[in-house]
Short mmCIF file of C-alpha atoms in Angstrom, two decimals:
data_model
loop_
_atom_site.label_atom_id
_atom_site.label_comp_id
_atom_site.label_asym_id
_atom_site.label_seq_id
_atom_site.Cartn_x
_atom_site.Cartn_y
_atom_site.Cartn_z
CA MET A 11 20.90 -10.51 -21.65
CA LYS A 12 21.90 -13.40 -19.38
CA THR A 13 19.53 -16.34 -19.40
CA LEU A 14 17.38 -16.45 -16.29
CA GLN A 15 17.94 -19.57 -14.23
CA THR A 16 15.12 -21.15 -12.28
CA LEU A 17 15.45 -21.66 -8.54
CA LYS A 18 13.48 -23.37 -5.83
CA MET A 19 11.16 -21.13 -3.85
CA SER A 20 8.27 -22.14 -1.60
CA GLY A 21 9.05 -25.74 -2.51
CA LYS A 22 8.51 -25.19 -6.26
CA GLU A 23 10.85 -24.67 -9.23
CA VAL A 24 10.21 -21.13 -10.53
CA LEU A 25 11.62 -18.30 -12.59
CA PRO A 26 13.04 -15.53 -10.38
CA LEU A 27 10.12 -13.27 -11.32
CA ILE A 28 7.59 -12.26 -8.67
CA GLU A 29 4.32 -10.47 -9.16
CA GLY A 30 4.00 -7.83 -6.46
CA GLY A 31 0.80 -8.05 -4.43
CA LYS A 32 -1.44 -4.97 -4.56
CA GLY A 33 -4.34 -4.71 -2.14
CA ILE A 34 -8.08 -4.07 -2.35
CA SER A 35 -8.84 -6.25 -5.39
CA VAL A 36 -5.95 -5.06 -7.59
CA SER A 37 -3.89 -8.27 -7.47
CA SER A 38 -6.58 -10.87 -8.01
CA GLY A 39 -6.64 -14.63 -8.34
CA ARG A 40 -6.98 -14.27 -12.08
CA SER A 41 -3.89 -12.09 -12.50
CA SER A 42 -1.71 -13.97 -9.99
CA GLY A 43 -2.79 -17.36 -11.28
CA ALA A 44 -1.75 -16.35 -14.80
CA TRP A 45 1.63 -15.11 -13.54
CA SER A 46 2.29 -18.37 -11.70
CA LYS A 47 1.23 -20.40 -14.73
CA ALA A 48 3.76 -18.43 -16.80
CA GLY A 49 6.54 -19.74 -14.55
CA GLY A 50 7.06 -17.05 -11.92
CA ILE A 51 5.39 -16.56 -8.55
CA GLY A 52 1.98 -14.93 -8.66
CA THR A 53 0.87 -12.99 -5.60
CA PHE A 54 -2.78 -12.28 -4.96
CA SER A 55 -3.74 -9.77 -2.29
CA GLY A 56 -5.37 -10.89 0.94
CA VAL A 57 -6.17 -7.28 1.84
CA ASN A 58 -9.96 -7.02 1.59
CA ALA A 59 -10.03 -9.20 -1.51
CA ASP A 60 -13.23 -9.66 -3.50
CA SER A 61 -15.50 -12.57 -2.61
CA TYR A 62 -18.38 -14.12 -4.51
CA ASP A 63 -21.72 -15.79 -3.83
CA GLU A 64 -22.70 -19.30 -4.92
CA ASN A 65 -23.56 -17.95 -8.39
CA GLY A 66 -20.18 -16.31 -8.83
CA LYS A 67 -21.56 -12.80 -8.33
CA LEU A 68 -19.41 -10.21 -6.57
CA ILE A 69 -20.41 -9.63 -2.94
CA PRO A 70 -20.26 -5.86 -2.25
CA GLN A 71 -18.41 -5.04 0.96
CA GLN A 72 -21.29 -3.23 2.59
CA TYR A 73 -21.30 -2.92 6.37
CA LYS A 74 -24.56 -3.36 8.28
CA GLU A 75 -23.41 -3.25 11.92
CA LYS A 76 -24.02 0.01 13.79
CA THR A 77 -20.86 -0.04 15.92
CA ARG A 78 -17.28 0.25 14.75
CA THR A 79 -16.41 -2.97 16.57
CA GLY A 80 -19.26 -4.75 14.81
CA ARG A 81 -18.16 -3.47 11.40
CA HIS A 82 -14.61 -4.58 12.20
CA LYS A 83 -15.84 -8.14 12.68
CA GLU A 84 -17.66 -7.92 9.34
CA LEU A 85 -14.42 -6.75 7.73
CA ILE A 86 -12.57 -9.79 9.04
CA ASP A 87 -15.21 -12.11 7.56
CA PHE A 88 -15.08 -10.29 4.20
CA SER A 89 -11.28 -10.47 4.18
CA VAL A 90 -10.96 -14.18 4.93
CA LYS A 91 -13.65 -15.23 2.47
CA GLY A 92 -12.16 -12.98 -0.20
CA ALA A 93 -8.66 -14.37 0.29
CA ILE A 94 -9.92 -17.96 0.06
CA ASP A 95 -11.97 -17.23 -3.06
CA GLN A 96 -8.98 -15.58 -4.78
CA ALA A 97 -6.69 -18.44 -3.76
CA LYS A 98 -9.06 -20.95 -5.37
CA ILE A 99 -9.28 -18.94 -8.58
CA ALA A 100 -5.50 -18.55 -8.77
CA ARG A 101 -4.82 -22.23 -8.10
CA ASP A 102 -7.35 -23.35 -10.71
CA ILE A 103 -5.52 -21.24 -13.29
CA ALA A 104 -1.93 -21.94 -12.21
CA GLY A 105 -2.15 -25.67 -11.53
CA LYS A 106 -0.82 -27.64 -8.60
CA ASN A 107 2.88 -27.39 -9.51
CA ALA A 108 3.02 -23.58 -9.62
CA ALA A 109 4.07 -21.40 -6.69
CA LEU A 110 1.37 -19.12 -5.37
CA HIS A 111 1.68 -16.45 -2.68
CA VAL A 112 -0.70 -14.26 -0.72
CA ASN A 113 0.22 -10.71 0.25
CA ILE A 114 -0.98 -9.07 3.44
CA LEU A 115 -0.18 -5.81 5.23
CA TRP A 116 0.90 -6.17 8.83
CA GLU A 117 -0.67 -2.82 9.64
CA MET A 118 -4.07 -3.84 8.34
CA GLY A 119 -6.75 -4.42 10.93
CA ALA A 120 -6.74 -7.92 12.46
CA ALA A 121 -3.78 -9.00 10.30
CA GLU A 122 -2.89 -11.95 12.56
CA THR A 123 -6.48 -13.21 12.67
CA ILE A 124 -7.02 -12.83 8.93
CA LEU A 125 -3.73 -14.53 8.03
CA THR A 126 -4.31 -17.39 10.47
CA GLN A 127 -7.85 -18.07 9.28
CA THR A 128 -6.84 -17.74 5.62
CA LEU A 129 -4.07 -20.32 5.92
CA GLU A 130 -6.27 -22.56 8.06
CA LYS A 131 -9.13 -22.59 5.54
CA SER A 132 -7.15 -22.56 2.29
CA ASN A 133 -6.28 -26.27 2.54
CA GLY A 134 -2.79 -26.00 1.08
CA LEU A 135 -3.65 -23.70 -1.84
CA ILE A 136 -1.08 -21.11 -0.69
CA ASP A 137 2.68 -21.76 -0.79
CA GLY A 138 3.99 -18.49 0.64
CA VAL A 139 3.06 -15.30 2.45
CA THR A 140 4.54 -11.93 1.55
CA CYS A 141 4.11 -9.32 4.24
CA GLY A 142 5.19 -5.75 4.86
CA ALA A 143 3.89 -2.38 6.08
CA GLY A 144 5.18 -2.56 9.62
CA MET A 145 7.35 -5.03 11.51
CA PRO A 146 5.66 -8.43 11.10
CA TYR A 147 7.32 -10.27 13.97
CA LYS A 148 4.61 -12.96 14.17
CA LEU A 149 4.57 -13.62 10.42
CA SER A 150 7.12 -16.40 10.80
CA GLU A 151 5.35 -18.12 13.66
CA ILE A 152 1.95 -18.11 11.95
CA SER A 153 3.26 -19.21 8.54
CA ALA A 154 5.49 -21.94 9.93
CA SER A 155 2.63 -23.40 11.97
CA PHE A 156 0.91 -24.21 8.65
CA GLY A 157 4.07 -25.30 6.84
CA VAL A 158 3.94 -22.21 4.61
CA TYR A 159 6.98 -20.14 3.61
CA TYR A 160 7.18 -16.48 4.58
CA TYR A 161 8.67 -13.49 2.77
CA PRO A 162 9.04 -10.32 4.87
CA ILE A 163 9.21 -6.98 3.06
CA VAL A 164 11.92 -4.67 4.39
CA SER A 165 13.52 -1.45 3.23
CA SER A 166 16.81 -1.80 5.06
CA ALA A 167 19.20 -4.33 6.57
CA ARG A 168 18.47 -2.82 9.96
CA ALA A 169 14.80 -3.79 9.73
CA PHE A 170 15.61 -7.39 8.83
CA ASN A 171 18.15 -7.57 11.64
CA ALA A 172 15.43 -6.71 14.16
CA LEU A 173 13.01 -9.23 12.68
CA TRP A 174 15.59 -12.01 12.64
CA LYS A 175 16.87 -11.58 16.15
CA ARG A 176 13.46 -11.25 17.75
CA SER A 177 11.58 -13.88 15.81
CA TYR A 178 12.67 -15.30 12.47
CA LYS A 179 15.72 -17.22 13.68
CA LYS A 180 13.31 -19.59 15.45
CA THR A 181 11.68 -20.69 12.19
CA SER A 182 14.43 -20.10 9.64
CA GLU A 183 13.56 -23.26 7.70
CA TYR A 184 10.42 -21.53 6.42
CA LEU A 185 12.08 -18.24 5.44
CA GLY A 186 11.56 -18.39 1.68
CA GLY A 187 13.13 -15.06 0.78
CA VAL A 188 13.50 -11.44 1.83
CA VAL A 189 11.88 -8.70 -0.23
CA TYR A 190 13.90 -5.50 -0.40
CA GLU A 191 11.34 -2.83 -1.30
CA ASP A 192 13.05 0.36 -2.35
CA PRO A 193 11.44 3.19 -0.35
CA TRP A 194 12.00 5.76 -3.10
CA LEU A 195 10.91 3.72 -6.12
CA ALA A 196 8.15 1.35 -5.05
CA GLY A 197 4.46 2.09 -5.37
CA GLY A 198 1.99 2.06 -2.49
CA HIS A 199 3.24 2.51 1.06
CA ASN A 200 6.96 3.06 1.49
CA GLY A 201 9.25 2.15 4.37
CA LEU A 202 11.18 5.38 4.74
CA SER A 203 12.69 5.80 8.19
CA ASN A 204 12.87 9.09 10.04
CA SER A 205 16.58 9.33 9.23
CA GLU A 206 16.02 9.06 5.46
CA ASN A 207 15.16 12.02 3.26
CA PRO A 208 12.25 11.35 0.89
CA LEU A 209 13.75 13.86 -1.54
CA GLU A 210 17.21 12.27 -1.59
CA PRO A 211 16.91 8.73 -2.99
CA GLN A 212 19.71 6.27 -2.35
CA ALA A 213 20.89 3.75 -4.94
CA PRO A 214 19.47 0.28 -4.22
CA PHE A 215 22.63 -1.77 -4.87
CA PRO A 216 24.60 -0.74 -1.74
CA ARG A 217 21.51 -1.19 0.44
CA VAL A 218 20.78 -4.65 -0.97
CA LEU A 219 24.45 -5.60 -0.64
CA GLU A 220 24.32 -4.55 3.02
CA LEU A 221 21.25 -6.75 3.47
CA ARG A 222 23.03 -9.71 1.85
CA LYS A 223 26.10 -9.33 4.06
CA LEU A 224 23.86 -9.34 7.12
CA MET A 225 21.97 -12.41 5.91
CA ASN A 226 25.27 -14.20 5.30
CA GLN A 227 26.18 -13.59 8.94
CA PHE A 228 23.02 -15.50 9.82
CA LYS A 229 23.98 -18.32 7.40
CA LEU A 230 21.22 -17.34 4.99
CA ASN A 231 23.55 -17.28 1.98
CA ASN A 232 21.17 -19.32 -0.18
CA ILE A 233 18.00 -17.44 0.71
CA PRO A 234 16.96 -15.23 -2.24
CA ILE A 235 16.65 -11.47 -1.97
CA ILE A 236 13.78 -10.10 -4.03
CA MET A 237 14.42 -6.65 -5.49
CA ALA A 238 11.18 -4.64 -5.53
CA GLY A 239 10.61 -1.08 -6.71
CA GLY A 240 11.75 0.49 -9.97
CA VAL A 241 12.16 -2.82 -11.79
CA TRP A 242 10.93 -2.44 -15.38
CA LYS A 243 13.15 -4.48 -17.69
CA LEU A 244 15.92 -6.85 -16.69
CA ASP A 245 18.63 -5.75 -19.11
CA GLU A 246 18.93 -2.73 -16.81
CA TRP A 247 19.64 -5.09 -13.90
CA GLU A 248 21.93 -7.54 -15.69
CA ASP A 249 24.86 -6.84 -13.37
CA TRP A 250 22.69 -8.06 -10.48
CA ILE A 251 22.02 -11.44 -12.11
CA ASP A 252 24.55 -14.14 -11.14
CA ASN A 253 26.39 -11.57 -9.02
CA LYS A 254 28.40 -13.52 -6.44
CA ASP A 255 28.33 -10.68 -3.95
CA LEU A 256 24.53 -10.42 -4.05
CA GLY A 257 23.87 -14.15 -4.14
CA PRO A 258 20.50 -15.44 -5.39
CA ILE A 259 18.38 -12.54 -6.63
CA CYS A 260 14.78 -12.36 -7.80
CA PHE A 261 12.89 -9.41 -9.23
CA GLN A 262 9.44 -8.23 -8.23
CA PHE A 263 7.16 -6.47 -10.70
CA GLY A 264 4.36 -4.45 -9.17
CA THR A 265 3.51 -1.79 -11.74
CA ARG A 266 3.79 -3.63 -15.07
CA PRO A 267 1.24 -6.36 -14.17
CA LEU A 268 -1.38 -3.60 -13.77
CA LEU A 269 -1.48 -3.26 -17.55
CA THR A 270 -2.39 -6.78 -18.63
CA GLN A 271 -5.58 -8.34 -19.92
CA GLU A 272 -5.94 -10.34 -16.71
CA SER A 273 -5.50 -7.31 -14.48
CA PRO A 274 -8.84 -6.55 -12.79
CA ILE A 275 -8.45 -2.77 -12.62
CA PRO A 276 -11.00 -0.71 -14.61
CA ASP A 277 -10.31 0.22 -18.24
CA ASP A 278 -10.05 3.95 -17.49
CA TRP A 279 -7.27 3.19 -15.00
CA LYS A 280 -5.44 1.13 -17.63
CA LYS A 281 -5.79 3.94 -20.18
CA ARG A 282 -4.50 6.49 -17.66
CA LEU A 283 -1.38 4.39 -17.07
CA LEU A 284 -0.47 4.85 -20.74
CA THR A 285 -0.40 8.65 -20.33
CA ILE A 286 1.58 9.11 -17.10
CA LYS A 287 4.56 11.43 -17.44
CA PRO A 288 7.83 11.55 -15.45
CA GLY A 289 7.19 13.21 -12.10
CA ASP A 290 3.44 12.52 -12.08
CA VAL A 291 3.93 9.91 -9.34
CA SER A 292 4.97 11.48 -6.06
CA LEU A 293 5.62 10.59 -2.43
CA HIS A 294 3.09 11.98 0.01
CA ARG A 295 2.33 11.60 3.70
CA PHE A 296 -1.43 11.92 3.83
CA SER A 297 -1.98 8.19 4.36
CA PRO A 298 -3.87 7.30 7.56
CA THR A 299 -1.19 4.68 8.23
CA GLY A 300 1.39 7.37 8.95
CA PHE A 301 3.69 5.94 6.25
CA TYR A 302 4.85 7.74 3.16
CA SER A 303 3.23 6.39 0.03
CA SER A 304 3.62 6.78 -3.72
CA ALA A 305 0.63 7.63 -5.88
CA LEU A 306 -0.36 9.52 -8.99
CA ARG A 307 -0.69 13.24 -8.30
CA ASN A 308 -4.28 13.58 -9.47
CA ASP A 309 -7.24 15.69 -8.27
CA PHE A 310 -7.53 13.51 -5.16
CA LEU A 311 -3.99 14.25 -3.97
CA ILE A 312 -4.15 17.89 -5.02
CA GLU A 313 -7.27 18.38 -2.87
CA LEU A 314 -5.43 16.88 0.12
CA GLU A 315 -2.46 19.16 -0.51
CA ASN A 316 -4.70 22.23 -0.67
CA ARG A 317 -6.60 21.09 2.42
CA SER A 318 -3.36 21.10 4.41
CA VAL A 319 -2.28 24.46 2.95
CA ARG A 320 -5.47 26.02 4.32
CA GLN A 321 -4.28 25.37 7.85
CA THR A 322 -3.72 27.71 10.77
CA PRO A 323 -2.86 27.24 14.46
CA TYR A 324 -5.51 28.23 16.98
CA LEU A 325 -6.35 28.39 20.68
CA ARG A 326 -9.64 28.30 22.54
CA GLU A 327 -8.51 31.08 24.90
CA GLN A 328 -7.11 34.45 23.95
CA THR A 329 -3.41 35.20 24.44
CA ASN A 330 -1.06 37.99 23.39
CA GLU A 331 -0.12 36.01 20.26
CA PHE A 332 -3.52 34.46 19.52
CA ASN A 333 -5.44 37.69 19.84
CA GLU A 334 -7.88 37.61 16.92
CA LYS A 335 -11.30 36.15 17.67
CA LEU A 336 -13.32 34.29 15.05
CA GLU A 337 -16.89 33.20 15.70
CA ILE A 338 -17.89 30.42 13.35
CA GLY A 339 -21.19 28.72 12.60
CA PRO A 340 -24.73 29.11 13.97
CA ARG A 341 -23.50 28.64 17.53
CA LYS A 342 -20.77 31.27 17.08
CA ARG A 343 -18.05 28.93 18.31
CA ALA A 344 -15.00 31.01 19.18
CA TYR A 345 -11.49 30.36 17.86
CA TYR A 346 -8.50 32.58 18.57
CA VAL A 347 -5.95 32.88 15.78
CA LYS A 348 -2.86 34.94 15.11
CA HIS A 349 -3.27 38.39 13.66
CA THR A 350 -1.09 37.38 10.67
CA ASP A 351 -3.47 34.49 9.86
CA LYS A 352 -6.80 36.29 10.11
CA SER A 353 -6.69 37.90 6.67
CA LYS A 354 -5.92 34.54 5.03
CA ILE A 355 -8.79 32.90 6.86
CA LEU A 356 -11.26 35.58 5.85
CA GLU A 357 -10.17 35.18 2.24
CA TRP A 358 -10.68 31.41 2.42
CA ILE A 359 -14.13 31.92 3.91
CA LYS A 360 -15.04 34.24 1.01
CA LYS A 361 -14.08 31.44 -1.40
CA GLY A 362 -16.40 28.99 0.35
CA PHE A 363 -13.95 27.31 2.74
CA ALA A 364 -16.01 28.37 5.70
CA LYS A 365 -15.91 25.27 7.91
CA PRO A 366 -12.95 24.78 10.27
CA LEU A 367 -12.01 21.25 11.36
CA THR A 368 -9.59 20.68 14.22
CA THR A 369 -6.47 18.50 13.84
CA PRO A 370 -4.38 16.64 16.44
CA ASP A 371 -1.70 19.32 16.04
CA ASP A 372 -3.94 22.10 17.41
CA THR A 373 -4.51 23.57 13.99
CA LEU A 374 -7.61 24.26 11.95
CA ILE A 375 -8.07 23.26 8.34
CA TRP A 376 -10.62 25.24 6.36
CA VAL A 377 -12.90 23.28 4.03
CA THR A 378 -16.28 23.69 2.36
CA LEU A 379 -19.40 22.60 4.24
CA LYS A 380 -19.88 19.79 1.70
CA LYS A 381 -16.33 18.49 2.20
CA ALA A 382 -16.68 18.73 5.99
CA ARG A 383 -19.84 16.61 5.90
CA GLN A 384 -18.08 14.02 3.73
CA ILE A 385 -15.03 13.88 6.03
CA LEU A 386 -17.15 13.49 9.17
CA LYS A 387 -19.32 10.79 7.57
CA ASP A 388 -16.24 8.82 6.45
CA GLN A 389 -14.83 9.03 9.97
CA ILE A 390 -18.11 7.81 11.49
CA ASP A 391 -18.37 4.92 8.98
CA CYS A 392 -14.91 3.55 9.92
CA MET A 393 -14.71 -0.26 10.03
CA GLY A 394 -11.19 -0.57 11.42
CA CYS A 395 -9.37 -1.61 8.24
CA LEU A 396 -6.02 -0.58 9.80
CA SER A 397 -4.50 -1.63 13.11
CA SER A 398 -4.54 2.08 13.93
CA CYS A 399 -5.88 4.92 11.85
CA LEU A 400 -4.96 8.60 11.94
CA PHE A 401 -8.10 9.58 10.05
CA SER A 402 -10.70 8.02 12.34
CA ASN A 403 -8.63 7.44 15.54
CA TRP A 404 -9.55 3.73 15.41
CA ALA A 405 -7.01 1.39 17.01
CA GLN A 406 -6.93 -2.35 17.44
CA ASN A 407 -6.76 -2.33 21.22
CA GLU A 408 -9.05 -2.74 24.20
CA LYS A 409 -10.21 0.87 24.04
CA GLY A 410 -10.65 0.81 20.27
CA THR A 411 -8.96 4.18 19.85
CA THR A 412 -5.56 5.80 19.44
CA GLY A 413 -6.52 8.26 22.17
CA LYS A 414 -5.88 11.15 19.80
CA LYS A 415 -8.13 13.38 17.76
CA ALA A 416 -9.08 12.09 14.33
CA ASP A 417 -7.05 13.86 11.65
CA PRO A 418 -9.15 15.44 8.86
CA ARG A 419 -6.02 16.08 6.80
CA SER A 420 -6.03 12.38 5.93
CA PHE A 421 -8.70 10.22 4.27
CA CYS A 422 -10.55 6.88 4.46
CA ILE A 423 -8.17 4.59 2.62
CA GLN A 424 -10.62 1.66 2.50
CA LYS A 425 -13.28 3.78 0.82
CA THR A 426 -11.08 5.31 -1.87
CA LEU A 427 -9.30 2.06 -2.79
CA GLN A 428 -12.59 0.16 -3.04
CA ARG A 429 -14.01 2.89 -5.27
CA ILE A 430 -11.08 3.09 -7.67
CA SER A 431 -10.55 -0.67 -7.99
CA HIS A 432 -14.22 -1.28 -8.76
CA GLY A 433 -14.72 1.70 -11.05
CA ILE A 434 -17.26 3.34 -8.75
CA SER A 435 -16.04 6.88 -9.40
CA SER A 436 -13.58 8.80 -11.56
CA ILE A 437 -9.95 7.77 -11.13
CA GLU A 438 -9.08 11.46 -10.78
CA ASN A 439 -11.11 11.61 -7.57
CA GLU A 440 -9.58 8.57 -5.85
CA LEU A 441 -6.16 7.48 -4.60
CA MET A 442 -4.26 5.84 -7.46
CA PHE A 443 -1.20 4.01 -6.15
CA ALA A 444 1.62 3.62 -8.68
CA GLY A 445 5.34 2.93 -8.77
CA HIS A 446 7.68 5.69 -9.86
CA SER A 447 8.41 3.89 -13.14
CA ALA A 448 4.78 4.03 -14.28
CA TYR A 449 5.66 6.81 -16.74
CA ARG A 450 7.51 4.21 -18.81
CA PHE A 451 4.27 2.73 -20.14
CA ALA A 452 4.01 5.79 -22.41
CA SER A 453 7.45 5.33 -23.97
CA ASP A 454 7.88 1.54 -23.97
CA PRO A 455 7.32 0.27 -27.56
CA PHE A 456 5.68 -2.87 -26.15
CA TYR A 457 2.58 -0.78 -25.36
CA LYS A 458 2.51 1.08 -28.68
CA ASN A 459 -0.96 2.08 -29.88
CA GLY A 460 -2.45 1.16 -26.51
CA PHE A 461 -1.48 -2.52 -26.69
CA ILE A 462 -2.35 -4.43 -23.51
CA PRO A 463 -0.62 -7.83 -23.27
CA LYS A 464 -1.69 -11.04 -21.64
CA VAL A 465 0.33 -11.93 -18.54
CA LYS A 466 2.14 -14.70 -20.43
CA GLU A 467 3.20 -12.23 -23.13
CA LEU A 468 4.51 -9.84 -20.48
CA VAL A 469 6.48 -12.56 -18.65
CA ASP A 470 7.98 -13.78 -21.94
CA ARG A 471 9.10 -10.24 -22.76
CA ILE A 472 10.59 -9.75 -19.29
CA CYS A 473 12.58 -12.98 -19.69
CA LYS A 474 14.18 -11.45 -22.80
CA GLY A 475 15.30 -8.47 -20.71
CA LEU A 476 12.80 -6.13 -22.34
#
């Protein structure tokens, strides 16, 4: 394989290898610091990162305020302190000459406030900010005001064009790179547009080439593009390296750093990664963000799928079409459904799915009483972790609501990601984000007999193209 050449990013000389940031305590200061020390760019997550007390003990993110607005303020405090604590840990490991980035989601609640306060209080520990999940127009302005480089995550040239023309051209000197995150291959939330078919993946090369041609029009020829999603070993991407048409290229690894000794995820998660088979990771649209996302199809996702299958349209008043009356619960609340749906509903009720919950689409989903209580409690406990949430109807606006019904077909993303990352419950019962190449752990000889490398060992192997 071609020898990787270093390049200057975020003011530091680095290998073109980026650790992808993964939120809710999955990309920690320990893992990102080790990646930066190995010569690449480590990226810790600033999305509800873990924080510690004066004795180094983990501070549980428990919310005491009674109102959603009050809990949202607590969440901001948790997030900023966590990001600062992880930045300190990473910098202590990596050293002052390494490049270190923080990753945030633009669609997370109070993203502007959290990013601003994090950069303000980090005292130069952070060299760059990677940001996606939405259109982060103000990313450039905030980062540049602190002399920090910014790295927007996009899934198309069209998205970058909008960002550049509206905002980024004003602070181009701090544009450190552009992350192209493949919407069919990357883990976590994916930037599929309404015109793109989730079942018909497009090859990344033409899309990245289109992005480069656009950037060249803006005289950004020397700004690196970072390929993210589906990157496992570099000998498969050798024709991208030193490619004159593509210009400077870096590679982002999101999935492989999960399986390292420094990775903070629980041991049962690491063991599960070694058993994933092709097709086990799938795109779904249950996320309360409204985006598609890629995750392991485990019991958690299967329950959501089944929840949506047990779904029927309804009306509160009888019509010629909705002519079957159902009286549900102690108060005999009336729902009118279609004749063709009544038999299905009665069968679901016999199986224990006796509680209907209304959706924003004027449908009912049929769940058990236990599941209904859990859904309603999670909705009530919302702390506004997203700028707007389909599941709870929270929105970051003056009214504090989307103005729509909460959608019980979704889930509390903060709760499930906190639980899986801290080993609070079985990984089968929580959302397990993963890239679509995760199945390769099982067949890659590097991980034979359950071997889990140190970050330095992984980076050294990647540099060899393996």
